[in-house]
Each structure stands twice: as structure tokens, then as C-alpha cells.
Amino acid sequence: MDFQIRHAMPGRIRLHVPLLAYPSMVAEATLSWLKARTWVKSARVNYDCACLVVEYEAAEKGQLDGVLALLRQASVEDLEAFLGQPDTSAVVRKPAPTSEKFPLGLPTLSLGLALIPHPLAFAVNVPLTLYNAIPIFKRAWRVWSQERRLNVDFLDTLAITASVGQGNLVAGTIVVWLIRLGDWIRDLTAAGSKRAIRELLEFQSRNAWVVRDGTVVSVPATALVVDDLVVVYPGDMIPVDGAIERGHAMIDQKTITGEGLAVSREVGEQVFAATIVQEGQITIRAARVGDNTTAGQIARLVESNPVGDTRMQNHAERFADRLVMPTLGLAIGTALLTRDFNRFLSLVIVDYGTGIRVAAPTSVLSSMTHAARSGIVIKSGGHMEKLARIDTVVFDKTGTLSFGTPHVTDVVSYAEHIDENHLLALAGAAETHLQHPVAEALREKIRELSLDMPPCDETEYHIGLGVEGQVNGYYMHVGSERFLRRNDIKVDHIAGDRAQIDERGHSCLYVAVDGKLAGLVAYEDRIRPESHEVIARLHAMGVRDTVMLTGDNAVVASAVGRRLGLTRQVANMMPADKAEVIQSLQREGRSIAMIGDGINDSPALSFADVGIAMKHGADIAHEAADVILMEDSLWKLVQAIEISRDAVGLIKQNYGIVAVLNTIALGLALPGNLVGPEMTALISNGSAIIASLNGVRPLMRRP
């Protein structure tokens, strides 16, 4: 059995299995067999991309490896015997029936026959009309059998059967055709969303040019590995995420970032899989391949999260369903009083619910697809609706409002024989063997100033405090104020300088030489250049509170908050504290969006009404979040809110279309002599078509 591992992490694996590209007995048996394993939590097949996803107990990795080895060696015949399934007929995919290829074919034929005044056409059309209406009958029966209530599908069923019973096939076939047309538009929109995901994954099905043993050779994109040197020629699709090592190119990135125009990329800059080189030739060092690329992550997130119903849709459908009995009572009462069956038929044809059921998912799907094309993954329609009504945005500071990479801003020396540059070089030497961000910031500043860093003889690192040891004949202490105090080094005399540094929103590294404070190194986590404008834009959009959560002290947090225009900031935060702040705001009645990027943000992202993760966030943050920004810019947050608000506005607009046109149809049908059942069907069910077409407008917009 042929398959490839597309993505694997402890407790979860996704396989690409060509055999599972369509529903079959083998696919069903495979799922049943896997689910019967006690160590398998869940198993599902996504037929659109031929993927098998298995979630399992991480401790049982050995059992999973054994099953995969067995499946890889098995033929289809072996697999059937292995699974105990005798049926192999489904292995070869059969062509889709005509009704699936052309879903309006039979309803259109039926409508045409209804217009032919001939007994033979009538005789053929009666069973054909009832056959075309089966999906409507099934929906009505499902709601009745499971919930014991009548819904709008019941009115449609009644209208169709009554029309057929009366011999008025024109009215019946018009109702069926319009309902099926609405369903088709909705399904077409869903197919468009899946097609957009397939386009993102197209790079995986192509060959790529890679440097192997000094020669450029062609290999399947699925065979690429991290650190491969990949050559991309003009017109080719980039198959990996990585940095350019040679060359310069104009690249069309709209599939990932939503940019309408090609962008220039040179040596050292990042490029993404599924984007296209328009001009130039580049060689890329692969950093992420396959499903780990940005495009792969977008596709995985979208395909694994259903659209879902919105609260607005559920409420509107329930309201429409509550109108069923009054409408039915009005139709029966009017028919008894007037003895006019056509008037009864016209009234039961009026159907508020069909338009709601069709138009809302169409609007949500098209808006989600528009967002994905703009580099924003919104996991469901429900999350989109919540995002549209948020009034408070909570930001994690590091990696969100800031880049998360410290930068040295000032060096102050208190030692007469050691100037600022010498002090910086000594501090950098003391932290030579450390890999934390502040140590890297020291080294970056030393490189920037072209300083010579003295040799480091011997140092000892104290976790969370600092480092001490011999550097070029000096005994160094480099770290926090608390670290120096623990080593009885006096620091109180420079409290004024430290306060000034704090007021600027910077942090401080203390440097002591031979037991005496020798200086301070001020550094800051560089704020994103767009942060201030984004926060101002959010306030202009009606977001009343913007809150920053940070582990910095209160003075630094306050300085950053003032610089960015935040309404408040909360300092000295631990991961668990962030979640408590979210819950506290929710108890105040706030609707909250939380945006972060790290593992420590995951609890807060989960508690927020809408959790939003930055592009370079940790995997667990992406899993916990409801919205993923696939471009490293806070402007995507603003765009996500705007798209969500537009989507909700579009849904309300469509509900207005449905309500107005159906009310007009009801008003015209009641007198009995203004319109017949055929015109009532056109007005009532036509409202669903108009609303659905209105709902696909986001697909027409440029990212």
C-alpha cells in the first residue's frame, strides 16, 4: 500500500494515501480497524486530499510504527485480507453520475417537461419531479425524526407534493429547481474554498530542481529535505520555505501574503512555497518543506476545521422554523374560507428558511476563502462572527507588539579605566557561551561596532540571574540587579540612571568588574513599526480597550504602553496570570480577542473569545488559536476584523433580502387573485438565489 507521511508530531500523524482519494469499502474498513485499536484516539479520512489522519496515545509510538510498516508492505489484496473486507470493486474510482456532475441537469429537464402540455410529458415528469425533491424530503424527515418538529423543509415538501397532487407541475418543478439551484451555489462556494487549498498545495505535486553532489537535478518536491539547495527558474513555483542564498527575483506572493504586486527578493531574504518566480533565478536554502511550509500549514488548518454554523444563522433558522406553523395555519385557514386550493399552495410555498439556510454558509465560506487568500486563516464561521463583535484586544508584548529580539541601545560606564566600548566587549565575552537573546544582542552590537572581543577564560552561568567568571584578567559579574546584590556588589548609587532607562521602556544588564559595579547595558525589545498605527486604527474601528500583557516590570510596561497608545498594560505576567486577566475581563462583560505567539500564550488564547496567533508562533499557539495570521504583520489583525465585520454585514444584508422578498410573496399570495403559485415560488425561492449570489461577492475582491 503506497503512502507518504505528510506531517507527524507526538500523538498525531497525517498520511497521504492515494488509495483513499474517494469513499470506498477499503477506506471505511481502514477507519473501523484503526478505531478499534485501544491506543488510537481518533482516525478520519479527508478524501479531497487523500489524507488519513490518526490521533493516538503518544506513548504507543512503537505500535503505530509497526502498523505503518505492515501497511507499507501490503498490496490491495493483502489489505483486504488484513481487514477482512471481501469487496474490491471500489478500488477503481467510478465516474460520477450525471446528476453529480450536473446537479441541475435533472431539475432543469423536469422544469422543461412541465412546460410541455402533453400527457406523456406529464406522466414522465411526475416521478422525475418527486425524485428531484428527495434531498428536500430527506431534510424534512431528518428534522422530524430527530427533533420532532416541523421546519421549512416541511413546507417545501408540502408545496411540492401538493403541486404534483393537483397536477400543477409547473409550480412544483419551479420550487424544486430554485431550491436545488440555491444548494448548488452553496456547494459551489465550498468547492471554491477547497480549490483554493488545493492551489496552495500544488507545489507538492511538482518536480523541483535541487543541487545534489554539485549537479542540479530534478526530483519530486516531496523528496526535498531541510537544508537542500533548491534552484528556481523564471515561471516556476517555489517548492520550499527558506532564505535566498544566490540570485535575485521578482516573486508573486499573493497566495501567501495577499500582496497584489510581485515583490523583489534578494540574498538573505525569506521566500515561501506556493509562490511563483516571475523574473530572475534564485537558489534557496530549504528551511521548511512539505506540510511544514507556510502554505502547508494554511492548508492543514483550513482542511481540519469545518466552517460551522454561525450563531446568527442558527437564530435566523430557528426563527424561520417558528414561522412554519403560523404559515401552515394561515394557508389552511385561507383555503377553508375561500375553498381556493391555489391560494393554499401559494401560501405554503412562501419559505423564509431556505434563503437563510443557503445564503449564510455561502457568505461565510466566501469570506473565509477571501481571508485565506489574504494570508489570514479563520477556522470557522462562528469564530468569524465573534471576531466581528470584539470590543477588547489583548496583546502579548514579546513577539507580537515587539519583534521578540533585544537590541542594545546604550552603554554607561562608571569605571575610569574602562570606556563604554571596552565594557561592552567584556560583557559580550562573559556571555560568549550563552545562547539566550540578550547575549545575542550583545554580540550583535559588538559586531556592529567592529569591536575586538577579549578571550573568555572561565565562566559559570546562574539560571535566571547572570554569569560570572574570568575574562582577560578581570573577574566579571554580568546579569540582573538581583544577581549583583546576591554577590554583595553595591548598586544603589546608580538608581537614578536606572530609573531613566526604565522610563524610556528599556531593560538593563548590570556589569561588575572585580567586585564593583562598572556599568549598565541598556537594551530594548524592538517594537514593531506598525504597532502604534495598528492600535490607533483599532480604536478608530470602535475597539474600546487595547491591553498589553508583559513580563516586564511596571515602569517599562508603562513606558511602552504610552508610546503605543494602549489603554492599559499589565506587568510582571506569568503564563497562568495571562489567562486570569482574560477571564477577569470576560467577567466585566467584554468580548475579547487575544493575540500572541508563544507557548506561554496558549492558555490565554484558549480562554479568549477569539484567540489569534502570529505567523511565527509556536505550534501549540497555532493549535490553541482560532485565527492564524500567516504574514508577520499586525496589519493582518486589522484586516481580519474588517473581513469578519464585512461577512456579518453581508449575512444581515442577505437576511434582509430573504425577509423582504418573502414578505412581498406572502402579501401577494394572500388575496389569491394577484399572483399564482408559480410567481410565488419565483419570488420566495428566488430570494435565496439573489442572497446567495450576493454572498459570493467576497470571492470577487482582491486580497
XYZ file of C-alpha atoms in Angstrom:
703
model
C 0.000 0.000 0.000
C 1.538 3.258 -1.140
C 1.524 6.215 1.255
C 3.665 9.119 2.404
C 3.945 10.710 5.821
C 2.933 14.327 5.278
C 3.018 15.522 8.884
C 3.896 13.899 12.178
C 4.048 15.061 15.765
C 3.775 13.163 19.067
C 0.233 11.812 19.231
C -0.786 12.771 15.679
C 0.211 11.680 12.170
C -1.151 12.530 8.717
C -0.575 10.205 5.771
C -1.158 10.855 2.070
C -2.739 7.621 0.807
C -3.702 7.670 -2.920
C -5.988 4.677 -2.342
C -8.126 6.838 -0.042
C -8.852 9.557 -2.613
C -12.551 8.598 -2.626
C -15.064 6.832 -0.378
C -14.766 3.060 -0.612
C -15.223 -0.109 1.409
C -11.467 -0.264 1.933
C -11.441 3.297 3.308
C -14.311 2.587 5.677
C -12.767 -0.683 6.816
C -9.410 1.011 7.408
C -11.052 3.596 9.636
C -13.046 0.966 11.534
C -9.962 -1.170 12.074
C -7.881 1.781 13.335
C -10.610 2.998 15.676
C -10.808 -0.473 17.181
C -7.221 -0.109 18.453
C -7.326 0.891 22.120
C -4.376 3.261 21.697
C -5.956 5.135 18.762
C -7.925 8.191 19.898
C -9.433 9.012 16.503
C -8.992 8.366 12.787
C -10.507 10.182 9.826
C -10.067 10.444 6.058
C -10.077 13.671 4.058
C -10.996 12.368 0.608
C -10.338 15.706 -1.122
C -6.595 15.423 -0.451
C -6.432 11.618 0.082
C -5.215 12.074 3.649
C -5.548 9.726 6.613
C -5.236 11.495 9.982
C -4.641 9.358 13.078
C -4.509 10.665 16.642
C -3.036 8.186 19.105
C -1.537 7.813 22.551
C 1.964 9.269 22.212
C 3.372 6.501 24.393
C 2.251 3.919 21.812
C 4.530 5.188 19.008
C 6.031 1.699 18.673
C 2.674 0.110 17.870
C 1.963 2.816 15.282
C 5.335 2.229 13.598
C 4.527 -1.481 13.358
C 1.157 -0.815 11.737
C 2.699 1.617 9.240
C 5.381 -0.900 8.290
C 2.729 -3.574 7.751
C 0.571 -1.263 5.615
C 3.531 -0.134 3.510
C 4.369 -3.735 2.538
C 0.777 -4.808 1.897
C -0.837 -4.907 -1.554
C -4.513 -4.053 -2.033
C -5.321 -7.774 -1.936
C -3.291 -8.212 1.257
C -5.007 -5.197 2.751
C -8.443 -6.694 2.062
C -7.453 -9.926 3.708
C -5.822 -7.995 6.535
C -9.015 -6.002 7.102
C -11.383 -8.858 6.360
C -13.133 -6.983 3.556
C -14.145 -9.035 0.508
C -15.222 -6.092 -1.680
C -12.593 -4.685 -4.045
C -14.878 -3.129 -6.569
C -14.476 0.308 -5.039
C -10.705 0.375 -5.590
C -11.155 1.773 -9.099
C -12.953 5.076 -8.938
C -16.148 5.076 -10.930
C -17.206 8.126 -12.912
C -19.587 10.378 -11.009
C -23.222 10.009 -12.045
C -24.577 12.665 -14.349
C -26.665 14.134 -11.543
C -23.460 14.762 -9.550
C -21.559 16.258 -12.480
C -24.543 18.403 -13.471
C -26.633 18.803 -10.277
C -29.217 20.963 -12.060
C -29.494 18.682 -15.088
C -32.491 16.620 -13.981
C -34.326 19.516 -12.248
C -33.894 21.594 -15.430
C -35.172 18.716 -17.561
C -38.150 18.375 -15.237
C -38.889 22.101 -15.467
C -38.754 21.883 -19.263
C -41.131 18.915 -19.337
C -43.569 20.785 -17.086
C -43.941 23.434 -19.785
C -44.943 20.829 -22.415
C -48.754 20.337 -22.459
C -48.713 16.629 -23.347
C -49.947 13.640 -21.301
C -46.731 11.688 -21.943
C -44.571 14.563 -20.699
C -46.789 14.817 -17.607
C -46.575 11.060 -16.933
C -42.770 11.064 -17.211
C -42.400 14.235 -15.171
C -44.366 13.224 -12.062
C -41.840 10.601 -10.839
C -38.951 12.766 -12.072
C -40.151 15.742 -10.004
C -40.533 13.576 -6.898
C -37.066 12.075 -7.487
C -35.502 15.534 -7.760
C -37.178 16.540 -4.496
C -35.767 13.604 -2.497
C -32.989 15.695 -0.812
C -35.661 18.148 0.365
C -37.875 15.313 1.657
C -34.903 13.778 3.497
C -34.059 17.036 5.275
C -37.651 17.431 6.425
C -37.810 13.825 7.654
C -34.419 14.089 9.436
C -35.549 17.088 11.483
C -38.900 15.466 12.308
C -37.446 12.064 13.235
C -34.609 13.501 15.349
C -36.193 16.624 16.855
C -39.923 16.038 16.459
C -40.547 19.444 14.916
C -41.552 20.857 11.562
C -39.069 23.048 9.711
C -39.064 24.997 6.465
C -38.224 21.837 4.506
C -41.607 20.501 5.590
C -43.333 23.475 3.912
C -41.278 22.865 0.766
C -42.210 19.164 0.870
C -45.865 20.030 1.323
C -45.796 22.564 -1.523
C -44.110 20.119 -3.926
C -46.372 17.149 -3.153
C -49.486 19.325 -3.209
C -48.486 20.760 -6.593
C -47.898 17.288 -8.001
C -51.142 16.023 -6.486
C -53.055 18.921 -8.024
C -51.363 18.330 -11.376
C -49.665 21.732 -11.264
C -46.178 20.530 -12.169
C -45.039 23.998 -13.218
C -45.264 25.292 -9.638
C -43.744 22.113 -8.180
C -40.806 21.961 -10.573
C -40.084 25.686 -10.114
C -39.858 25.161 -6.329
C -37.552 22.151 -6.724
C -35.346 23.857 -9.324
C -34.874 27.029 -7.271
C -34.093 25.128 -4.060
C -31.597 22.881 -5.836
C -30.046 25.935 -7.501
C -29.504 27.534 -4.088
C -27.935 24.342 -2.744
C -25.696 24.162 -5.803
C -24.451 27.737 -5.339
C -23.627 26.941 -1.709
C -21.788 23.755 -2.696
C -20.002 25.599 -5.473
C -18.707 28.126 -2.955
C -17.492 25.295 -0.709
C -15.766 23.701 -3.691
C -14.093 27.047 -4.392
C -12.681 27.053 -0.870
C -11.311 23.541 -1.334
C -9.896 24.504 -4.710
C -8.053 27.421 -3.110
C -6.475 24.965 -0.657
C -5.513 22.602 -3.485
C -3.837 25.525 -5.245
C -1.793 26.167 -2.120
C -0.648 22.534 -2.099
C 0.062 22.404 -5.828
C 3.807 22.815 -5.236
C 3.886 19.365 -3.612
C 2.802 17.684 -6.844
C 5.555 19.207 -8.982
C 9.207 18.409 -9.560
C 11.900 20.662 -8.151
C 15.474 21.433 -9.181
C 17.910 20.681 -6.382
C 21.706 20.735 -6.075
C 22.978 17.214 -5.361
C 26.737 16.474 -5.416
C 27.394 19.736 -7.232
C 24.859 18.983 -10.007
C 21.368 20.434 -10.474
C 18.924 17.531 -10.774
C 15.150 17.221 -10.923
C 13.426 15.446 -8.023
C 9.799 15.272 -6.796
C 9.045 18.173 -4.463
C 8.005 15.623 -1.846
C 11.601 14.306 -1.790
C 13.083 17.639 -0.672
C 14.563 17.871 2.816
C 15.655 20.693 5.094
C 18.978 22.316 4.032
C 18.596 21.272 0.384
C 19.766 23.914 -2.094
C 16.774 24.423 -4.394
C 17.115 26.244 -7.706
C 14.014 28.048 -9.001
C 13.840 29.347 -12.579
C 11.560 32.062 -14.081
C 7.924 30.945 -14.158
C 8.475 28.117 -11.648
C 6.643 27.688 -8.362
C 8.827 27.789 -5.255
C 8.598 24.384 -3.504
C 10.048 25.245 -0.056
C 10.199 27.968 2.576
C 13.690 29.315 3.060
C 16.256 32.071 2.551
C 17.781 33.040 -0.803
C 21.471 32.101 -0.994
C 22.108 33.228 -4.573
C 20.316 35.387 -7.103
C 17.538 37.971 -7.220
C 13.922 37.583 -8.338
C 10.536 39.223 -8.626
C 8.112 36.930 -6.823
C 4.305 36.737 -6.908
C 3.396 36.072 -3.241
C -0.350 36.727 -3.289
C -1.218 33.116 -2.423
C 0.533 33.547 0.941
C 0.678 37.245 1.840
C -2.161 38.636 -0.274
C 0.114 41.182 -1.967
C -1.293 42.084 -5.372
C 2.046 43.032 -6.974
C 5.209 40.991 -7.329
C 7.896 41.814 -4.750
C 11.661 41.950 -5.102
C 13.642 39.400 -3.091
C 17.432 39.217 -2.765
C 20.119 37.186 -0.975
C 19.273 36.641 2.694
C 15.549 37.346 2.342
C 12.817 34.804 3.021
C 10.608 33.240 0.345
C 7.628 30.890 0.614
C 6.427 27.693 -1.007
C 3.464 28.035 -3.428
C 4.683 31.468 -4.603
C 5.912 31.996 -8.178
C 9.128 33.456 -9.551
C 8.075 35.888 -12.279
C 11.539 37.168 -13.196
C 15.049 36.131 -12.236
C 16.620 32.953 -10.907
C 17.306 32.113 -7.258
C 18.865 29.378 -5.170
C 17.120 28.778 -1.845
C 18.351 27.027 1.288
C 15.316 24.992 2.377
C 14.222 25.756 5.937
C 10.765 24.127 5.822
C 9.431 21.559 3.366
C 6.122 19.828 2.627
C 3.406 20.319 5.222
C 5.758 22.307 7.454
C 5.823 25.184 4.948
C 3.606 28.204 5.456
C 1.350 27.041 2.598
C 1.135 23.553 4.087
C 0.175 24.953 7.480
C -2.575 27.101 5.962
C -3.978 24.104 4.078
C -3.799 21.851 7.151
C -5.534 24.376 9.375
C -8.335 25.048 6.893
C -8.997 21.432 5.948
C -9.047 20.277 9.576
C -11.558 22.891 10.738
C -15.117 22.941 9.406
C -16.958 26.143 8.580
C -19.544 25.504 11.259
C -22.796 27.369 11.746
C -22.815 30.913 12.986
C -24.971 31.935 15.903
C -26.730 34.364 13.564
C -27.592 31.542 11.185
C -28.855 29.285 13.981
C -31.005 32.062 15.408
C -32.393 33.008 11.993
C -33.149 29.385 11.091
C -34.937 28.828 14.404
C -36.973 31.992 13.806
C -37.847 30.819 10.276
C -38.814 27.391 11.613
C -41.116 29.023 14.175
C -42.955 30.626 11.266
C -43.785 27.200 9.797
C -46.868 26.506 11.936
C -48.332 30.040 11.596
C -47.765 29.908 7.825
C -49.344 26.457 7.622
C -52.275 27.578 9.775
C -52.765 30.687 7.626
C -52.705 28.590 4.438
C -55.180 26.020 5.747
C -57.495 28.669 7.192
C -57.448 30.703 3.978
C -58.122 27.597 1.864
C -61.084 26.557 4.058
C -62.601 30.013 3.928
C -62.093 30.602 0.217
C -62.142 26.997 -0.998
C -59.229 28.048 -3.219
C -56.506 25.367 -3.304
C -54.202 27.584 -5.404
C -54.214 30.142 -2.608
C -53.249 27.385 -0.129
C -50.453 26.312 -2.474
C -49.180 29.876 -2.900
C -49.029 30.435 0.854
C -47.167 27.213 1.768
C -44.621 27.948 -0.959
C -43.540 31.072 0.976
C -40.396 29.909 2.740
C -38.165 32.188 4.820
C -35.833 29.398 5.876
C -34.429 28.181 2.542
C -32.818 31.535 1.809
C -31.321 31.666 5.290
C -30.002 28.114 5.104
C -28.368 28.696 1.717
C -27.198 32.320 1.955
C -25.470 32.233 5.359
C -22.988 29.389 4.628
C -22.307 30.902 1.200
C -21.412 34.248 2.780
C -19.248 32.616 5.452
C -17.409 30.335 3.028
C -16.671 33.087 0.540
C -15.449 35.398 3.323
C -13.227 32.673 4.793
C -11.761 31.985 1.355
C -11.140 35.708 0.836
C -9.393 35.802 4.227
C -7.232 32.762 3.386
C -6.172 34.359 0.110
C -5.220 37.446 2.127
C -2.964 35.424 4.430
C -5.471 35.007 7.282
C -6.803 31.621 8.395
C -10.120 31.887 10.265
C -11.019 28.433 11.475
C -14.822 28.648 11.411
C -17.803 30.849 10.724
C -18.513 31.026 14.446
C -15.051 32.472 15.101
C -15.571 34.978 12.305
C -18.804 36.140 13.913
C -17.143 36.513 17.330
C -14.226 38.439 15.812
C -16.675 40.873 14.235
C -18.072 41.948 17.599
C -14.948 42.134 19.788
C -14.553 45.288 21.860
C -11.256 44.472 23.591
C -7.946 43.336 22.094
C -5.313 41.883 24.427
C -1.734 41.780 23.129
C 1.169 39.746 24.359
C 4.167 42.071 24.107
C 7.134 39.912 23.147
C 6.917 38.670 19.571
C 3.586 40.407 18.986
C 3.816 44.128 19.645
C 7.571 43.685 19.507
C 9.845 41.501 17.395
C 10.964 39.465 20.423
C 14.654 40.165 19.687
C 16.503 42.530 22.084
C 18.691 45.320 20.728
C 21.374 47.184 22.712
C 20.579 50.923 22.857
C 23.021 52.440 25.374
C 26.137 51.583 27.360
C 27.003 53.536 30.511
C 30.430 53.109 32.157
C 31.220 54.032 35.773
C 34.823 52.752 35.731
C 37.519 55.326 34.962
C 39.839 52.832 33.247
C 37.111 51.126 31.185
C 35.258 53.043 28.462
C 31.861 52.100 27.029
C 33.216 50.033 24.126
C 35.625 48.138 26.370
C 32.849 47.472 28.874
C 30.563 46.162 26.100
C 33.324 43.858 24.805
C 33.958 42.475 28.309
C 30.242 41.832 28.874
C 29.956 40.126 25.488
C 32.988 37.958 26.231
C 31.497 36.878 29.580
C 28.379 35.682 27.765
C 30.253 34.035 24.871
C 28.888 30.576 25.572
C 25.303 31.650 26.232
C 22.576 31.417 23.590
C 19.805 33.474 25.153
C 18.500 36.577 23.245
C 20.256 39.189 25.409
C 23.637 37.507 24.873
C 22.989 37.537 21.125
C 22.066 41.232 21.344
C 25.461 41.942 22.955
C 27.265 40.067 20.201
C 25.230 41.848 17.520
C 26.197 45.265 18.951
C 29.856 44.218 19.169
C 29.790 43.188 15.503
C 28.030 46.424 14.573
C 30.787 48.494 16.246
C 33.562 46.202 14.903
C 34.967 45.677 18.410
C 37.527 43.046 19.361
C 36.093 40.746 21.985
C 38.682 39.552 24.513
C 39.081 35.827 25.266
C 36.820 34.270 27.872
C 38.797 32.140 30.338
C 36.173 30.524 32.528
C 32.562 31.433 33.362
C 29.670 29.988 35.313
C 26.043 30.639 34.384
C 23.387 31.079 37.082
C 19.977 30.368 35.565
C 17.719 33.394 35.555
C 20.327 35.620 37.172
C 23.531 36.063 35.166
C 27.067 34.856 34.525
C 30.358 35.266 36.407
C 33.962 34.344 35.676
C 37.374 35.351 34.388
C 37.649 37.451 31.224
C 41.052 38.721 30.115
C 42.312 39.092 33.702
C 39.092 40.663 35.053
C 36.595 38.892 37.290
C 33.189 39.652 35.778
C 29.596 39.601 37.014
C 27.078 40.236 34.234
C 23.360 39.947 34.886
C 20.394 41.340 36.792
C 20.366 43.768 39.687
C 19.351 40.896 41.960
C 22.356 38.877 40.798
C 24.780 41.635 41.796
C 23.057 42.173 45.153
C 23.371 38.431 45.892
C 27.103 38.799 45.356
C 27.277 41.850 47.704
C 28.012 44.298 44.889
C 26.598 47.791 45.589
C 24.154 49.149 43.028
C 22.022 51.684 44.928
C 24.157 54.670 43.931
C 23.065 54.462 40.268
C 19.317 54.213 40.989
C 18.703 57.493 39.156
C 20.307 56.260 35.927
C 18.361 53.006 36.152
C 15.097 54.922 36.627
C 15.781 56.963 33.482
C 16.388 53.777 31.494
C 13.150 52.272 32.831
C 11.176 55.391 31.919
C 12.267 55.002 28.295
C 10.821 51.483 28.330
C 14.226 49.794 28.159
C 15.595 46.915 30.222
C 19.013 46.837 31.879
C 22.003 44.499 32.204
C 24.383 45.174 35.105
C 28.136 44.724 34.562
C 30.563 44.443 37.520
C 34.347 44.208 37.259
C 36.411 42.818 40.148
C 33.545 43.119 42.599
C 32.478 46.708 41.742
C 29.710 47.966 39.508
C 31.404 49.057 36.274
C 28.427 49.969 34.114
C 24.992 49.337 32.631
C 23.985 47.995 29.232
C 20.511 49.180 28.238
C 18.556 47.151 25.701
C 15.035 47.031 24.348
C 12.802 44.549 22.639
C 12.281 46.431 19.395
C 8.680 47.469 18.881
C 7.138 46.648 15.517
C 6.996 49.811 13.406
C 3.287 49.283 12.665
C 2.225 48.681 16.302
C 1.292 52.300 17.114
C -0.705 52.796 13.888
C -2.486 49.447 14.267
C -3.592 50.285 17.812
C -4.805 53.715 16.682
C -6.718 52.041 13.841
C -8.352 49.563 16.249
C -9.562 52.424 18.434
C -10.954 54.162 15.339
C -12.824 50.947 14.476
C -14.598 51.010 17.842
C -12.347 48.708 19.900
C -12.578 50.455 23.260
C -9.767 48.690 25.106
C -6.289 47.622 23.968
C -4.394 45.796 26.699
C -0.754 44.668 26.786
C 0.399 41.711 28.897
C 4.132 41.544 29.598
C 6.660 40.028 31.949
C 8.466 43.391 32.132
C 8.342 45.474 35.298
C 5.636 48.103 35.723
C 7.838 51.082 34.787
C 8.963 49.536 31.474
C 5.433 48.342 30.686
C 4.009 51.796 31.346
C 6.596 53.442 29.063
C 5.818 51.034 26.205
C 2.079 51.486 26.745
C 2.339 55.273 26.495
C 4.480 55.042 23.352
C 1.986 52.766 21.599
C -1.229 54.430 22.772
C -2.560 51.402 24.666
C -5.449 51.923 27.070
C -3.782 49.791 29.730
C -0.902 47.418 30.379
C -0.392 44.642 32.925
C 3.200 43.947 34.015
C 5.088 41.069 35.692
C 2.932 38.479 33.935
C 3.401 34.727 34.194
C 1.647 32.402 31.662
C -1.093 31.427 34.112
C -1.592 35.109 35.011
C -2.406 35.936 31.379
C -5.323 33.514 31.353
C -6.607 35.006 34.617
C -6.543 38.507 33.093
C -8.607 37.244 30.130
C -11.171 35.676 32.463
C -11.316 38.813 34.598
C -12.075 40.955 31.528
C -14.743 38.477 30.409
C -16.425 38.771 33.812
C -16.694 42.506 33.077
C -18.764 41.605 30.007
C -16.015 42.188 27.449
C -15.773 40.366 24.131
C -12.060 39.669 23.863
C -9.559 38.852 21.151
C -6.149 37.764 22.443
C -3.146 37.838 20.109
C 0.141 36.109 20.926
C 2.855 33.877 19.543
C 4.469 31.772 22.247
C 3.838 28.552 24.150
C 3.193 30.666 27.242
C 0.341 32.435 25.410
C -1.573 29.223 24.684
C -3.722 29.215 27.866
C -4.799 32.820 27.275
C -5.515 32.133 23.587
C -7.771 29.253 24.625
C -9.726 31.314 27.167
C -10.241 34.338 24.904
C -13.427 34.642 22.848
C -11.139 34.697 19.804
C -7.521 33.543 20.036
C -5.199 34.924 17.338
C -1.707 33.565 16.676
C 1.130 35.297 14.860
C 2.764 33.630 11.868
C 5.988 32.600 13.600
C 4.204 31.456 16.737
C 4.760 28.094 18.376
C 2.783 25.116 17.022
C 0.805 24.852 20.258
C -0.177 28.521 19.908
C -1.444 27.798 16.373
C -3.461 24.842 17.673
C -4.964 26.890 20.527
C -5.804 29.881 18.332
C -8.989 30.434 16.324
C -7.320 32.744 13.799
C -3.811 32.468 12.309
C -2.074 35.489 10.753
C 0.133 33.989 8.038
C 2.016 37.243 7.378
C 4.343 38.674 10.022
C 2.461 41.971 10.340
C -0.090 43.291 12.819
C -1.980 44.910 9.935
C -3.371 41.436 9.241
C -5.179 41.691 12.594
C -6.979 44.808 11.378
C -7.769 43.108 8.060
C -9.116 40.004 9.841
C -11.532 42.131 11.873
C -12.615 44.077 8.783
C -13.250 40.874 6.790
C -15.236 39.414 9.694
C -17.345 42.536 10.096
C -17.981 42.649 6.352
C -19.042 38.985 6.467
C -21.525 39.596 9.292
C -22.828 42.671 7.474
C -23.238 40.583 4.325
C -25.186 37.911 6.221
C -27.516 40.539 7.683
C -27.939 42.052 4.224
C -28.870 38.647 2.817
C -31.360 38.054 5.623
C -32.941 41.373 4.702
C -33.238 40.291 1.064
C -34.849 36.998 2.090
C -37.226 38.616 4.580
C -38.394 41.426 2.288
C -38.981 39.275 -0.807
C -40.755 36.507 1.126
C -42.962 39.038 2.880
C -43.851 40.514 -0.518
C -44.632 36.998 -1.776
C -46.816 36.366 1.267
C -48.661 39.655 0.786
C -49.293 38.942 -2.898
C -50.398 35.335 -2.263
C -52.909 36.145 0.471
C -55.584 37.849 -1.709
C -55.436 34.932 -4.154
C -56.073 36.905 -7.333
C -52.780 38.828 -7.620
C -50.290 36.021 -8.262
C -50.393 32.275 -8.701
C -48.231 29.579 -7.090
C -45.678 29.819 -9.898
C -44.963 33.519 -9.281
C -44.948 32.977 -5.511
C -42.310 30.267 -5.979
C -40.200 32.563 -8.148
C -40.324 35.410 -5.628
C -39.873 33.304 -2.479
C -37.218 30.863 -3.635
C -35.686 33.455 -5.938
C -34.805 35.432 -2.801
C -32.453 32.591 -1.821
C -30.731 32.761 -5.208
C -30.294 36.531 -5.034
C -28.974 36.320 -1.469
C -26.579 33.505 -2.396
C -25.180 35.415 -5.363
C -24.788 38.428 -3.100
C -22.966 36.190 -0.610
C -20.179 35.249 -3.030
C -19.087 38.875 -3.511
C -16.036 38.478 -1.202
C -14.592 35.979 -3.706
C -14.514 38.755 -6.286
C -12.411 41.039 -4.109
C -8.678 41.309 -4.441
C -6.695 40.185 -1.357
